[in-house]
mmCIF file of N, CA and C in Angstrom:
data_model
loop_
_atom_site.group_PDB
_atom_site.id
_atom_site.type_symbol
_atom_site.label_atom_id
_atom_site.label_comp_id
_atom_site.label_asym_id
_atom_site.label_seq_id
_atom_site.Cartn_x
_atom_site.Cartn_y
_atom_site.Cartn_z
ATOM 1 N N UNK A 1 120.081 172.596 71.288
ATOM 2 C CA UNK A 1 120.888 171.473 70.868
ATOM 3 C C UNK A 1 120.846 170.341 71.889
ATOM 4 N N UNK A 2 120.891 170.699 73.169
ATOM 5 C CA UNK A 2 120.867 169.689 74.220
ATOM 6 C C UNK A 2 119.533 168.955 74.249
ATOM 7 N N UNK A 3 118.450 169.645 73.932
ATOM 8 C CA UNK A 3 117.134 169.016 73.928
ATOM 9 C C UNK A 3 117.035 167.964 72.839
ATOM 10 N N UNK A 4 117.621 168.202 71.706
ATOM 11 C CA UNK A 4 117.570 167.247 70.596
ATOM 12 C C UNK A 4 118.326 165.974 70.957
ATOM 13 N N UNK A 5 119.471 166.091 71.589
ATOM 14 C CA UNK A 5 120.250 164.922 72.013
ATOM 15 C C UNK A 5 119.457 164.108 73.034
ATOM 16 N N UNK A 6 118.807 164.776 73.980
ATOM 17 C CA UNK A 6 118.023 164.086 75.007
ATOM 18 C C UNK A 6 116.832 163.378 74.376
ATOM 19 N N UNK A 7 116.184 164.033 73.424
ATOM 20 C CA UNK A 7 115.016 163.444 72.771
ATOM 21 C C UNK A 7 115.423 162.203 71.986
ATOM 22 N N UNK A 8 116.563 162.226 71.325
ATOM 23 C CA UNK A 8 117.044 161.073 70.549
ATOM 24 C C UNK A 8 117.592 159.993 71.485
ATOM 25 N N UNK A 9 118.364 160.378 72.493
ATOM 26 C CA UNK A 9 119.002 159.420 73.393
ATOM 27 C C UNK A 9 117.990 158.777 74.345
ATOM 28 N N UNK A 10 116.955 159.491 74.725
ATOM 29 C CA UNK A 10 115.954 158.973 75.672
ATOM 30 C C UNK A 10 115.338 157.660 75.229
ATOM 31 N N UNK A 11 114.762 157.612 74.013
ATOM 32 C CA UNK A 11 114.165 156.351 73.552
ATOM 33 C C UNK A 11 115.190 155.225 73.401
ATOM 34 N N UNK A 12 116.406 155.555 73.020
ATOM 35 C CA UNK A 12 117.445 154.530 72.890
ATOM 36 C C UNK A 12 117.752 153.912 74.244
ATOM 37 N N UNK A 13 117.835 154.722 75.271
ATOM 38 C CA UNK A 13 118.091 154.222 76.628
ATOM 39 C C UNK A 13 116.930 153.355 77.098
ATOM 40 N N UNK A 14 115.732 153.815 76.854
ATOM 41 C CA UNK A 14 114.546 153.054 77.288
ATOM 42 C C UNK A 14 114.494 151.709 76.570
ATOM 43 N N UNK A 15 114.686 151.689 75.269
ATOM 44 C CA UNK A 15 114.672 150.436 74.497
ATOM 45 C C UNK A 15 115.789 149.520 74.963
ATOM 46 N N UNK A 16 116.969 150.057 75.229
ATOM 47 C CA UNK A 16 118.099 149.254 75.711
ATOM 48 C C UNK A 16 117.779 148.618 77.053
ATOM 49 N N UNK A 17 117.161 149.378 77.949
ATOM 50 C CA UNK A 17 116.789 148.839 79.271
ATOM 51 C C UNK A 17 115.755 147.729 79.139
ATOM 52 N N UNK A 18 114.784 147.936 78.279
ATOM 53 C CA UNK A 18 113.752 146.913 78.082
ATOM 54 C C UNK A 18 114.372 145.637 77.511
ATOM 55 N N UNK A 19 115.239 145.766 76.535
ATOM 56 C CA UNK A 19 115.903 144.584 75.965
ATOM 57 C C UNK A 19 116.750 143.866 77.007
ATOM 58 N N UNK A 20 117.439 144.619 77.829
ATOM 59 C CA UNK A 20 118.256 144.024 78.893
ATOM 60 C C UNK A 20 117.385 143.256 79.882
ATOM 61 N N UNK A 21 116.253 143.822 80.264
ATOM 62 C CA UNK A 21 115.340 143.126 81.176
ATOM 63 C C UNK A 21 114.782 141.848 80.555
ATOM 64 N N UNK A 22 114.491 141.888 79.269
ATOM 65 C CA UNK A 22 113.991 140.693 78.579
ATOM 66 C C UNK A 22 115.055 139.601 78.569
ATOM 67 N N UNK A 23 116.279 139.972 78.268
ATOM 68 C CA UNK A 23 117.377 138.999 78.229
ATOM 69 C C UNK A 23 117.605 138.398 79.610
ATOM 70 N N UNK A 24 117.623 139.225 80.641
ATOM 71 C CA UNK A 24 117.828 138.732 82.004
ATOM 72 C C UNK A 24 116.679 137.823 82.423
ATOM 73 N N UNK A 25 115.457 138.182 82.054
ATOM 74 C CA UNK A 25 114.292 137.376 82.408
ATOM 75 C C UNK A 25 114.285 136.019 81.742
ATOM 76 N N UNK A 26 114.889 135.887 80.597
ATOM 77 C CA UNK A 26 114.927 134.623 79.859
ATOM 78 C C UNK A 26 116.109 133.745 80.256
ATOM 79 N N UNK A 27 117.032 134.259 81.029
ATOM 80 C CA UNK A 27 118.219 133.515 81.437
ATOM 81 C C UNK A 27 117.834 132.419 82.419
ATOM 82 N N UNK A 28 118.299 131.217 82.172
ATOM 83 C CA UNK A 28 118.046 130.098 83.075
ATOM 84 C C UNK A 28 119.310 129.820 83.867
ATOM 85 N N UNK A 29 119.165 129.880 85.169
ATOM 86 C CA UNK A 29 120.294 129.630 86.063
ATOM 87 C C UNK A 29 120.609 128.134 86.048
ATOM 88 N N UNK A 30 121.833 127.738 85.683
ATOM 89 C CA UNK A 30 122.173 126.307 85.629
ATOM 90 C C UNK A 30 122.061 125.624 86.987
ATOM 91 N N UNK A 31 122.274 126.359 88.066
ATOM 92 C CA UNK A 31 122.146 125.766 89.403
ATOM 93 C C UNK A 31 120.693 125.393 89.684
ATOM 94 N N UNK A 32 119.788 126.272 89.303
ATOM 95 C CA UNK A 32 118.362 125.995 89.512
ATOM 96 C C UNK A 32 117.921 124.856 88.609
ATOM 97 N N UNK A 33 118.354 124.865 87.361
ATOM 98 C CA UNK A 33 118.016 123.786 86.435
ATOM 99 C C UNK A 33 118.539 122.443 86.946
ATOM 100 N N UNK A 34 119.766 122.437 87.459
ATOM 101 C CA UNK A 34 120.351 121.214 88.013
ATOM 102 C C UNK A 34 119.585 120.720 89.220
ATOM 103 N N UNK A 35 119.211 121.626 90.100
ATOM 104 C CA UNK A 35 118.439 121.257 91.292
ATOM 105 C C UNK A 35 117.079 120.689 90.900
ATOM 106 N N UNK A 36 116.450 121.275 89.892
ATOM 107 C CA UNK A 36 115.158 120.765 89.417
ATOM 108 C C UNK A 36 115.295 119.352 88.851
ATOM 109 N N UNK A 37 116.379 119.089 88.122
ATOM 110 C CA UNK A 37 116.601 117.748 87.564
ATOM 111 C C UNK A 37 116.842 116.720 88.664
ATOM 112 N N UNK A 38 117.607 117.111 89.678
ATOM 113 C CA UNK A 38 117.863 116.204 90.814
ATOM 114 C C UNK A 38 116.563 115.904 91.537
ATOM 115 N N UNK A 39 115.759 116.926 91.781
ATOM 116 C CA UNK A 39 114.472 116.741 92.447
ATOM 117 C C UNK A 39 113.573 115.816 91.631
ATOM 118 N N UNK A 40 113.569 115.985 90.321
ATOM 119 C CA UNK A 40 112.768 115.136 89.450
ATOM 120 C C UNK A 40 113.256 113.688 89.502
ATOM 121 N N UNK A 41 114.574 113.491 89.522
ATOM 122 C CA UNK A 41 115.125 112.135 89.617
ATOM 123 C C UNK A 41 114.767 111.499 90.961
ATOM 124 N N UNK A 42 114.802 112.283 92.045
ATOM 125 C CA UNK A 42 114.424 111.768 93.363
ATOM 126 C C UNK A 42 112.954 111.351 93.375
ATOM 127 N N UNK A 43 112.085 112.182 92.797
ATOM 128 C CA UNK A 43 110.658 111.844 92.751
ATOM 129 C C UNK A 43 110.436 110.574 91.956
ATOM 130 N N UNK A 44 111.120 110.443 90.818
ATOM 131 C CA UNK A 44 110.965 109.258 89.974
ATOM 132 C C UNK A 44 111.452 108.014 90.709
ATOM 133 N N UNK A 45 112.604 108.097 91.338
ATOM 134 C CA UNK A 45 113.171 106.962 92.066
ATOM 135 C C UNK A 45 112.260 106.543 93.219
ATOM 136 N N UNK A 46 111.808 107.519 94.003
ATOM 137 C CA UNK A 46 110.945 107.211 95.152
ATOM 138 C C UNK A 46 109.618 106.615 94.708
ATOM 139 N N UNK A 47 108.996 107.200 93.696
ATOM 140 C CA UNK A 47 107.697 106.687 93.242
ATOM 141 C C UNK A 47 107.839 105.275 92.676
ATOM 142 N N UNK A 48 108.929 105.000 91.964
ATOM 143 C CA UNK A 48 109.140 103.647 91.432
ATOM 144 C C UNK A 48 109.275 102.628 92.558
ATOM 145 N N UNK A 49 109.990 103.002 93.630
ATOM 146 C CA UNK A 49 110.144 102.096 94.774
ATOM 147 C C UNK A 49 108.797 101.823 95.438
ATOM 148 N N UNK A 50 107.994 102.860 95.594
ATOM 149 C CA UNK A 50 106.669 102.694 96.217
ATOM 150 C C UNK A 50 105.793 101.810 95.346
ATOM 151 N N UNK A 51 105.793 102.050 94.027
ATOM 152 C CA UNK A 51 104.952 101.261 93.121
ATOM 153 C C UNK A 51 105.420 99.818 93.006
ATOM 154 N N UNK A 52 106.710 99.539 93.251
ATOM 155 C CA UNK A 52 107.185 98.144 93.257
ATOM 156 C C UNK A 52 106.564 97.390 94.422
ATOM 157 N N UNK A 53 106.392 98.085 95.557
ATOM 158 C CA UNK A 53 105.771 97.460 96.723
ATOM 159 C C UNK A 53 104.268 97.303 96.550
ATOM 160 N N UNK A 54 103.638 98.306 95.921
ATOM 161 C CA UNK A 54 102.191 98.290 95.742
ATOM 162 C C UNK A 54 101.854 99.131 94.517
ATOM 163 N N UNK A 55 101.520 98.472 93.417
ATOM 164 C CA UNK A 55 101.275 99.207 92.174
ATOM 165 C C UNK A 55 100.016 100.064 92.234
ATOM 166 N N UNK A 56 99.185 99.866 93.260
ATOM 167 C CA UNK A 56 97.948 100.630 93.413
ATOM 168 C C UNK A 56 98.033 101.570 94.639
ATOM 169 N N UNK A 57 99.241 102.019 94.973
ATOM 170 C CA UNK A 57 99.462 102.825 96.179
ATOM 171 C C UNK A 57 98.742 104.163 96.110
ATOM 172 N N UNK A 58 98.225 104.582 97.270
ATOM 173 C CA UNK A 58 97.560 105.881 97.425
ATOM 174 C C UNK A 58 98.597 106.834 97.998
ATOM 175 N N UNK A 59 99.293 107.578 97.120
ATOM 176 C CA UNK A 59 100.382 108.441 97.564
ATOM 177 C C UNK A 59 100.179 109.882 97.107
ATOM 178 N N UNK A 60 100.912 110.749 97.782
ATOM 179 C CA UNK A 60 100.843 112.186 97.559
ATOM 180 C C UNK A 60 102.260 112.733 97.608
ATOM 181 N N UNK A 61 102.633 113.585 96.663
ATOM 182 C CA UNK A 61 103.967 114.174 96.628
ATOM 183 C C UNK A 61 103.866 115.660 96.981
ATOM 184 N N UNK A 62 104.612 116.082 98.004
ATOM 185 C CA UNK A 62 104.674 117.496 98.401
ATOM 186 C C UNK A 62 106.100 117.848 98.788
ATOM 187 N N UNK A 63 106.346 119.089 99.098
ATOM 188 C CA UNK A 63 107.663 119.579 99.513
ATOM 189 C C UNK A 63 108.736 119.245 98.479
ATOM 190 N N UNK A 64 108.389 119.248 97.225
ATOM 191 C CA UNK A 64 109.369 118.997 96.176
ATOM 192 C C UNK A 64 109.515 117.536 95.815
ATOM 193 N N UNK A 65 109.885 116.692 96.774
ATOM 194 C CA UNK A 65 110.110 115.276 96.453
ATOM 195 C C UNK A 65 109.775 114.353 97.619
ATOM 196 N N UNK A 66 108.948 114.814 98.540
ATOM 197 C CA UNK A 66 108.569 113.956 99.684
ATOM 198 C C UNK A 66 107.243 113.269 99.382
ATOM 199 N N UNK A 67 107.238 111.951 99.554
ATOM 200 C CA UNK A 67 106.029 111.173 99.312
ATOM 201 C C UNK A 67 105.374 110.785 100.628
ATOM 202 N N UNK A 68 104.063 110.900 100.645
ATOM 203 C CA UNK A 68 103.256 110.499 101.792
ATOM 204 C C UNK A 68 102.254 109.468 101.305
ATOM 205 N N UNK A 69 102.095 108.406 102.091
ATOM 206 C CA UNK A 69 101.211 107.307 101.723
ATOM 207 C C UNK A 69 100.045 107.261 102.707
ATOM 208 N N UNK A 70 98.860 106.996 102.190
ATOM 209 C CA UNK A 70 97.675 106.921 103.041
ATOM 210 C C UNK A 70 97.839 105.785 104.051
ATOM 211 N N UNK A 71 97.547 106.097 105.295
ATOM 212 C CA UNK A 71 97.646 105.113 106.370
ATOM 213 C C UNK A 71 96.432 104.196 106.309
ATOM 214 N N UNK A 72 96.699 102.893 106.281
ATOM 215 C CA UNK A 72 95.615 101.911 106.230
ATOM 216 C C UNK A 72 94.859 101.854 107.559
ATOM 217 N N UNK A 73 95.592 101.817 108.662
ATOM 218 C CA UNK A 73 94.992 101.709 109.990
ATOM 219 C C UNK A 73 94.888 103.105 110.622
ATOM 220 N N UNK A 74 93.883 103.855 110.230
ATOM 221 C CA UNK A 74 93.695 105.219 110.717
ATOM 222 C C UNK A 74 93.439 105.261 112.232
ATOM 223 N N UNK A 75 92.892 104.189 112.784
ATOM 224 C CA UNK A 75 92.519 104.156 114.197
ATOM 225 C C UNK A 75 93.706 104.377 115.135
ATOM 226 N N UNK A 76 94.894 103.897 114.746
ATOM 227 C CA UNK A 76 96.054 104.014 115.624
ATOM 228 C C UNK A 76 96.435 105.478 115.882
ATOM 229 N N UNK A 77 96.019 106.376 115.008
ATOM 230 C CA UNK A 77 96.351 107.793 115.169
ATOM 231 C C UNK A 77 95.247 108.585 115.861
ATOM 232 N N UNK A 78 94.071 108.014 115.979
ATOM 233 C CA UNK A 78 92.953 108.733 116.620
ATOM 234 C C UNK A 78 93.255 109.058 118.073
ATOM 235 N N UNK A 79 93.996 108.196 118.759
ATOM 236 C CA UNK A 79 94.334 108.422 120.162
ATOM 237 C C UNK A 79 95.371 109.522 120.335
ATOM 238 N N UNK A 80 96.040 109.888 119.276
ATOM 239 C CA UNK A 80 97.095 110.894 119.351
ATOM 240 C C UNK A 80 96.550 112.319 119.387
ATOM 241 N N UNK A 81 95.270 112.516 119.146
ATOM 242 C CA UNK A 81 94.645 113.840 119.178
ATOM 243 C C UNK A 81 95.415 114.826 118.293
ATOM 244 N N UNK A 82 95.527 114.504 117.015
ATOM 245 C CA UNK A 82 96.264 115.339 116.076
ATOM 246 C C UNK A 82 95.526 116.654 115.826
ATOM 247 N N UNK A 83 96.283 117.735 115.805
ATOM 248 C CA UNK A 83 95.708 119.053 115.571
ATOM 249 C C UNK A 83 96.332 119.670 114.323
ATOM 250 N N UNK A 84 95.500 120.335 113.551
ATOM 251 C CA UNK A 84 95.967 120.991 112.329
ATOM 252 C C UNK A 84 96.868 122.165 112.687
ATOM 253 N N UNK A 85 97.999 122.252 112.002
ATOM 254 C CA UNK A 85 98.903 123.385 112.150
ATOM 255 C C UNK A 85 98.502 124.477 111.152
ATOM 256 N N UNK A 86 98.539 124.161 109.865
ATOM 257 C CA UNK A 86 98.094 125.102 108.836
ATOM 258 C C UNK A 86 97.827 124.356 107.526
ATOM 259 N N UNK A 87 97.128 125.044 106.621
ATOM 260 C CA UNK A 87 96.867 124.453 105.312
ATOM 261 C C UNK A 87 98.139 124.545 104.475
ATOM 262 N N UNK A 88 98.590 123.408 104.007
ATOM 263 C CA UNK A 88 99.806 123.338 103.203
ATOM 264 C C UNK A 88 99.517 123.711 101.747
ATOM 265 N N UNK A 89 98.365 123.316 101.281
ATOM 266 C CA UNK A 89 97.991 123.568 99.890
ATOM 267 C C UNK A 89 96.912 122.593 99.468
ATOM 268 N N UNK A 90 96.868 122.314 98.188
ATOM 269 C CA UNK A 90 95.883 121.366 97.676
ATOM 270 C C UNK A 90 96.480 120.576 96.519
ATOM 271 N N UNK A 91 95.857 119.450 96.248
ATOM 272 C CA UNK A 91 96.304 118.607 95.140
ATOM 273 C C UNK A 91 96.083 119.394 93.842
ATOM 274 N N UNK A 92 97.151 119.502 93.042
ATOM 275 C CA UNK A 92 97.082 120.272 91.799
ATOM 276 C C UNK A 92 96.912 119.388 90.570
ATOM 277 N N UNK A 93 97.428 118.148 90.657
ATOM 278 C CA UNK A 93 97.331 117.236 89.519
ATOM 279 C C UNK A 93 97.100 115.823 90.014
ATOM 280 N N UNK A 94 96.412 115.059 89.178
ATOM 281 C CA UNK A 94 96.194 113.648 89.463
ATOM 282 C C UNK A 94 97.214 112.846 88.655
ATOM 283 N N UNK A 95 97.904 111.921 89.317
ATOM 284 C CA UNK A 95 98.925 111.112 88.659
ATOM 285 C C UNK A 95 98.273 110.130 87.696
ATOM 286 N N UNK A 96 98.820 110.073 86.504
ATOM 287 C CA UNK A 96 98.421 109.077 85.502
ATOM 288 C C UNK A 96 99.609 108.169 85.267
ATOM 289 N N UNK A 97 99.352 106.876 85.118
ATOM 290 C CA UNK A 97 100.410 105.887 84.953
ATOM 291 C C UNK A 97 101.382 106.290 83.850
ATOM 292 N N UNK A 98 102.665 106.269 84.174
ATOM 293 C CA UNK A 98 103.696 106.604 83.212
ATOM 294 C C UNK A 98 104.154 108.048 83.275
ATOM 295 N N UNK A 99 103.400 108.914 83.937
ATOM 296 C CA UNK A 99 103.805 110.319 84.084
ATOM 297 C C UNK A 99 104.944 110.441 85.083
ATOM 298 N N UNK A 100 105.558 111.602 85.101
ATOM 299 C CA UNK A 100 106.569 111.917 86.105
ATOM 300 C C UNK A 100 105.877 112.663 87.225
ATOM 301 N N UNK A 101 106.130 112.246 88.462
ATOM 302 C CA UNK A 101 105.503 112.900 89.607
ATOM 303 C C UNK A 101 105.952 114.349 89.718
ATOM 304 N N UNK A 102 105.011 115.192 90.083
ATOM 305 C CA UNK A 102 105.279 116.605 90.316
ATOM 306 C C UNK A 102 104.832 116.944 91.732
ATOM 307 N N UNK A 103 105.249 118.112 92.187
ATOM 308 C CA UNK A 103 104.839 118.594 93.494
ATOM 309 C C UNK A 103 103.318 118.771 93.523
ATOM 310 N N UNK A 104 102.699 118.360 94.609
ATOM 311 C CA UNK A 104 101.248 118.439 94.821
ATOM 312 C C UNK A 104 100.480 117.585 93.815
ATOM 313 N N UNK A 105 101.037 116.421 93.520
ATOM 314 C CA UNK A 105 100.386 115.447 92.654
ATOM 315 C C UNK A 105 100.050 114.226 93.501
ATOM 316 N N UNK A 106 98.912 113.586 93.221
ATOM 317 C CA UNK A 106 98.481 112.420 93.984
ATOM 318 C C UNK A 106 97.943 111.344 93.054
ATOM 319 N N UNK A 107 97.986 110.092 93.541
ATOM 320 C CA UNK A 107 97.479 108.981 92.729
ATOM 321 C C UNK A 107 95.975 108.789 92.866
ATOM 322 N N UNK A 108 95.426 109.017 94.050
ATOM 323 C CA UNK A 108 94.010 108.729 94.290
ATOM 324 C C UNK A 108 93.185 109.960 94.659
ATOM 325 N N UNK A 109 93.841 111.006 95.131
ATOM 326 C CA UNK A 109 93.117 112.197 95.579
ATOM 327 C C UNK A 109 92.736 113.066 94.390
ATOM 328 N N UNK A 110 91.565 113.676 94.484
ATOM 329 C CA UNK A 110 91.092 114.548 93.414
ATOM 330 C C UNK A 110 91.789 115.901 93.472
ATOM 331 N N UNK A 111 91.911 116.535 92.325
ATOM 332 C CA UNK A 111 92.446 117.893 92.250
ATOM 333 C C UNK A 111 91.575 118.791 93.129
ATOM 334 N N UNK A 112 92.229 119.621 93.929
ATOM 335 C CA UNK A 112 91.514 120.525 94.829
ATOM 336 C C UNK A 112 91.406 120.013 96.252
ATOM 337 N N UNK A 113 91.782 118.752 96.503
ATOM 338 C CA UNK A 113 91.740 118.199 97.853
ATOM 339 C C UNK A 113 92.720 118.968 98.734
ATOM 340 N N UNK A 114 92.248 119.434 99.899
ATOM 341 C CA UNK A 114 93.060 120.244 100.815
ATOM 342 C C UNK A 114 94.015 119.360 101.624
ATOM 343 N N UNK A 115 95.245 119.878 101.808
ATOM 344 C CA UNK A 115 96.292 119.166 102.544
ATOM 345 C C UNK A 115 96.723 120.046 103.708
ATOM 346 N N UNK A 116 96.856 119.445 104.912
ATOM 347 C CA UNK A 116 97.207 120.194 106.109
ATOM 348 C C UNK A 116 98.410 119.579 106.812
ATOM 349 N N UNK A 117 99.223 120.427 107.423
ATOM 350 C CA UNK A 117 100.280 119.945 108.308
ATOM 351 C C UNK A 117 99.677 119.824 109.701
ATOM 352 N N UNK A 118 100.369 119.092 110.573
ATOM 353 C CA UNK A 118 99.892 118.930 111.951
ATOM 354 C C UNK A 118 100.865 119.593 112.921
ATOM 355 N N UNK A 119 100.372 119.819 114.132
ATOM 356 C CA UNK A 119 101.216 120.380 115.187
ATOM 357 C C UNK A 119 101.963 119.254 115.890
ATOM 358 N N UNK A 120 103.110 119.582 116.476
ATOM 359 C CA UNK A 120 103.791 118.629 117.333
ATOM 360 C C UNK A 120 104.988 117.949 116.719
ATOM 361 N N UNK A 121 105.442 116.917 117.449
ATOM 362 C CA UNK A 121 106.667 116.208 117.098
ATOM 363 C C UNK A 121 106.616 115.530 115.745
ATOM 364 N N UNK A 122 105.483 115.018 115.369
ATOM 365 C CA UNK A 122 105.382 114.251 114.120
ATOM 366 C C UNK A 122 104.992 115.138 112.937
ATOM 367 N N UNK A 123 105.226 116.432 113.053
ATOM 368 C CA UNK A 123 104.801 117.386 112.033
ATOM 369 C C UNK A 123 105.314 117.039 110.645
ATOM 370 N N UNK A 124 106.569 116.651 110.514
ATOM 371 C CA UNK A 124 107.110 116.343 109.183
ATOM 372 C C UNK A 124 106.801 114.913 108.753
ATOM 373 N N UNK A 125 106.303 114.093 109.665
ATOM 374 C CA UNK A 125 106.032 112.691 109.355
ATOM 375 C C UNK A 125 104.600 112.436 108.891
ATOM 376 N N UNK A 126 103.677 113.307 109.291
ATOM 377 C CA UNK A 126 102.265 113.089 108.983
ATOM 378 C C UNK A 126 101.648 114.309 108.312
ATOM 379 N N UNK A 127 100.689 114.053 107.447
ATOM 380 C CA UNK A 127 99.856 115.096 106.867
ATOM 381 C C UNK A 127 98.405 114.682 107.032
ATOM 382 N N UNK A 128 97.529 115.657 107.121
ATOM 383 C CA UNK A 128 96.097 115.390 107.128
ATOM 384 C C UNK A 128 95.525 115.863 105.800
ATOM 385 N N UNK A 129 94.656 115.043 105.239
ATOM 386 C CA UNK A 129 94.008 115.363 103.980
ATOM 387 C C UNK A 129 92.509 115.376 104.239
ATOM 388 N N UNK A 130 91.851 116.442 103.795
ATOM 389 C CA UNK A 130 90.422 116.575 104.033
ATOM 390 C C UNK A 130 89.638 115.894 102.925
ATOM 391 N N UNK A 131 88.908 114.855 103.330
ATOM 392 C CA UNK A 131 88.033 114.128 102.398
ATOM 393 C C UNK A 131 86.616 114.247 102.920
ATOM 394 N N UNK A 132 85.827 115.069 102.253
ATOM 395 C CA UNK A 132 84.478 115.329 102.734
ATOM 396 C C UNK A 132 84.551 116.022 104.087
ATOM 397 N N UNK A 133 83.870 115.492 105.077
ATOM 398 C CA UNK A 133 83.862 116.084 106.408
ATOM 399 C C UNK A 133 84.879 115.479 107.355
ATOM 400 N N UNK A 134 85.715 114.567 106.881
ATOM 401 C CA UNK A 134 86.689 113.936 107.770
ATOM 402 C C UNK A 134 88.115 114.158 107.266
ATOM 403 N N UNK A 135 89.067 113.844 108.134
ATOM 404 C CA UNK A 135 90.482 113.979 107.799
ATOM 405 C C UNK A 135 91.118 112.602 107.741
ATOM 406 N N UNK A 136 91.931 112.391 106.715
ATOM 407 C CA UNK A 136 92.620 111.127 106.525
ATOM 408 C C UNK A 136 94.115 111.393 106.687
ATOM 409 N N UNK A 137 94.799 110.448 107.329
ATOM 410 C CA UNK A 137 96.217 110.606 107.638
ATOM 411 C C UNK A 137 97.078 109.982 106.554
ATOM 412 N N UNK A 138 98.103 110.727 106.155
ATOM 413 C CA UNK A 138 99.121 110.247 105.228
ATOM 414 C C UNK A 138 100.458 110.314 105.951
ATOM 415 N N UNK A 139 101.258 109.264 105.822
ATOM 416 C CA UNK A 139 102.540 109.179 106.522
ATOM 417 C C UNK A 139 103.689 109.256 105.518
ATOM 418 N N UNK A 140 104.755 109.923 105.934
ATOM 419 C CA UNK A 140 105.943 110.122 105.088
ATOM 420 C C UNK A 140 106.609 108.794 104.775
ATOM 421 N N UNK A 141 106.970 108.595 103.511
ATOM 422 C CA UNK A 141 107.665 107.404 103.052
ATOM 423 C C UNK A 141 109.120 107.752 102.787
ATOM 424 N N UNK A 142 109.982 107.459 103.732
ATOM 425 C CA UNK A 142 111.400 107.758 103.593
ATOM 426 C C UNK A 142 111.970 106.882 102.496
ATOM 427 N N UNK A 143 112.537 107.484 101.454
ATOM 428 C CA UNK A 143 113.027 106.722 100.310
ATOM 429 C C UNK A 143 114.158 105.770 100.690
ATOM 430 N N UNK A 144 114.882 106.064 101.758
ATOM 431 C CA UNK A 144 115.975 105.191 102.200
ATOM 432 C C UNK A 144 115.445 103.902 102.813
ATOM 433 N N UNK A 145 114.212 103.958 103.331
ATOM 434 C CA UNK A 145 113.620 102.792 103.973
ATOM 435 C C UNK A 145 112.792 101.962 103.016
ATOM 436 N N UNK A 146 112.571 102.450 101.808
ATOM 437 C CA UNK A 146 111.733 101.720 100.838
ATOM 438 C C UNK A 146 112.475 100.546 100.236
#
């Protein structure tokens, strides 16, 4: 008698657990959704400010909502002897006019372009981007200063 109850109850327990896992997996945390919306609004606001200054800006978005702009005068940084800290990632999408900026999206860089952080004091202010055999410097654009 006990075996029959276990045989019937076993599949019911397994199905119940699977359904519970599916329900939990589909649940969207409102805090995470809210944070994503705020991050998206920050990216939109920052990119609009940059494009008002220069509609053809060469920018890169990383770290959620931080924008880096290609430095025009690369020579000023050559004396600083910048060293790579680690590979941050690569460009995942190319920005098209009218789109919403996403993390690892760029206006001029091709998908797959490698992005590196640097060592030292200016680590959060500068990024190195590998273009062919050379590295190009991108500088952080503080949205408060735009």
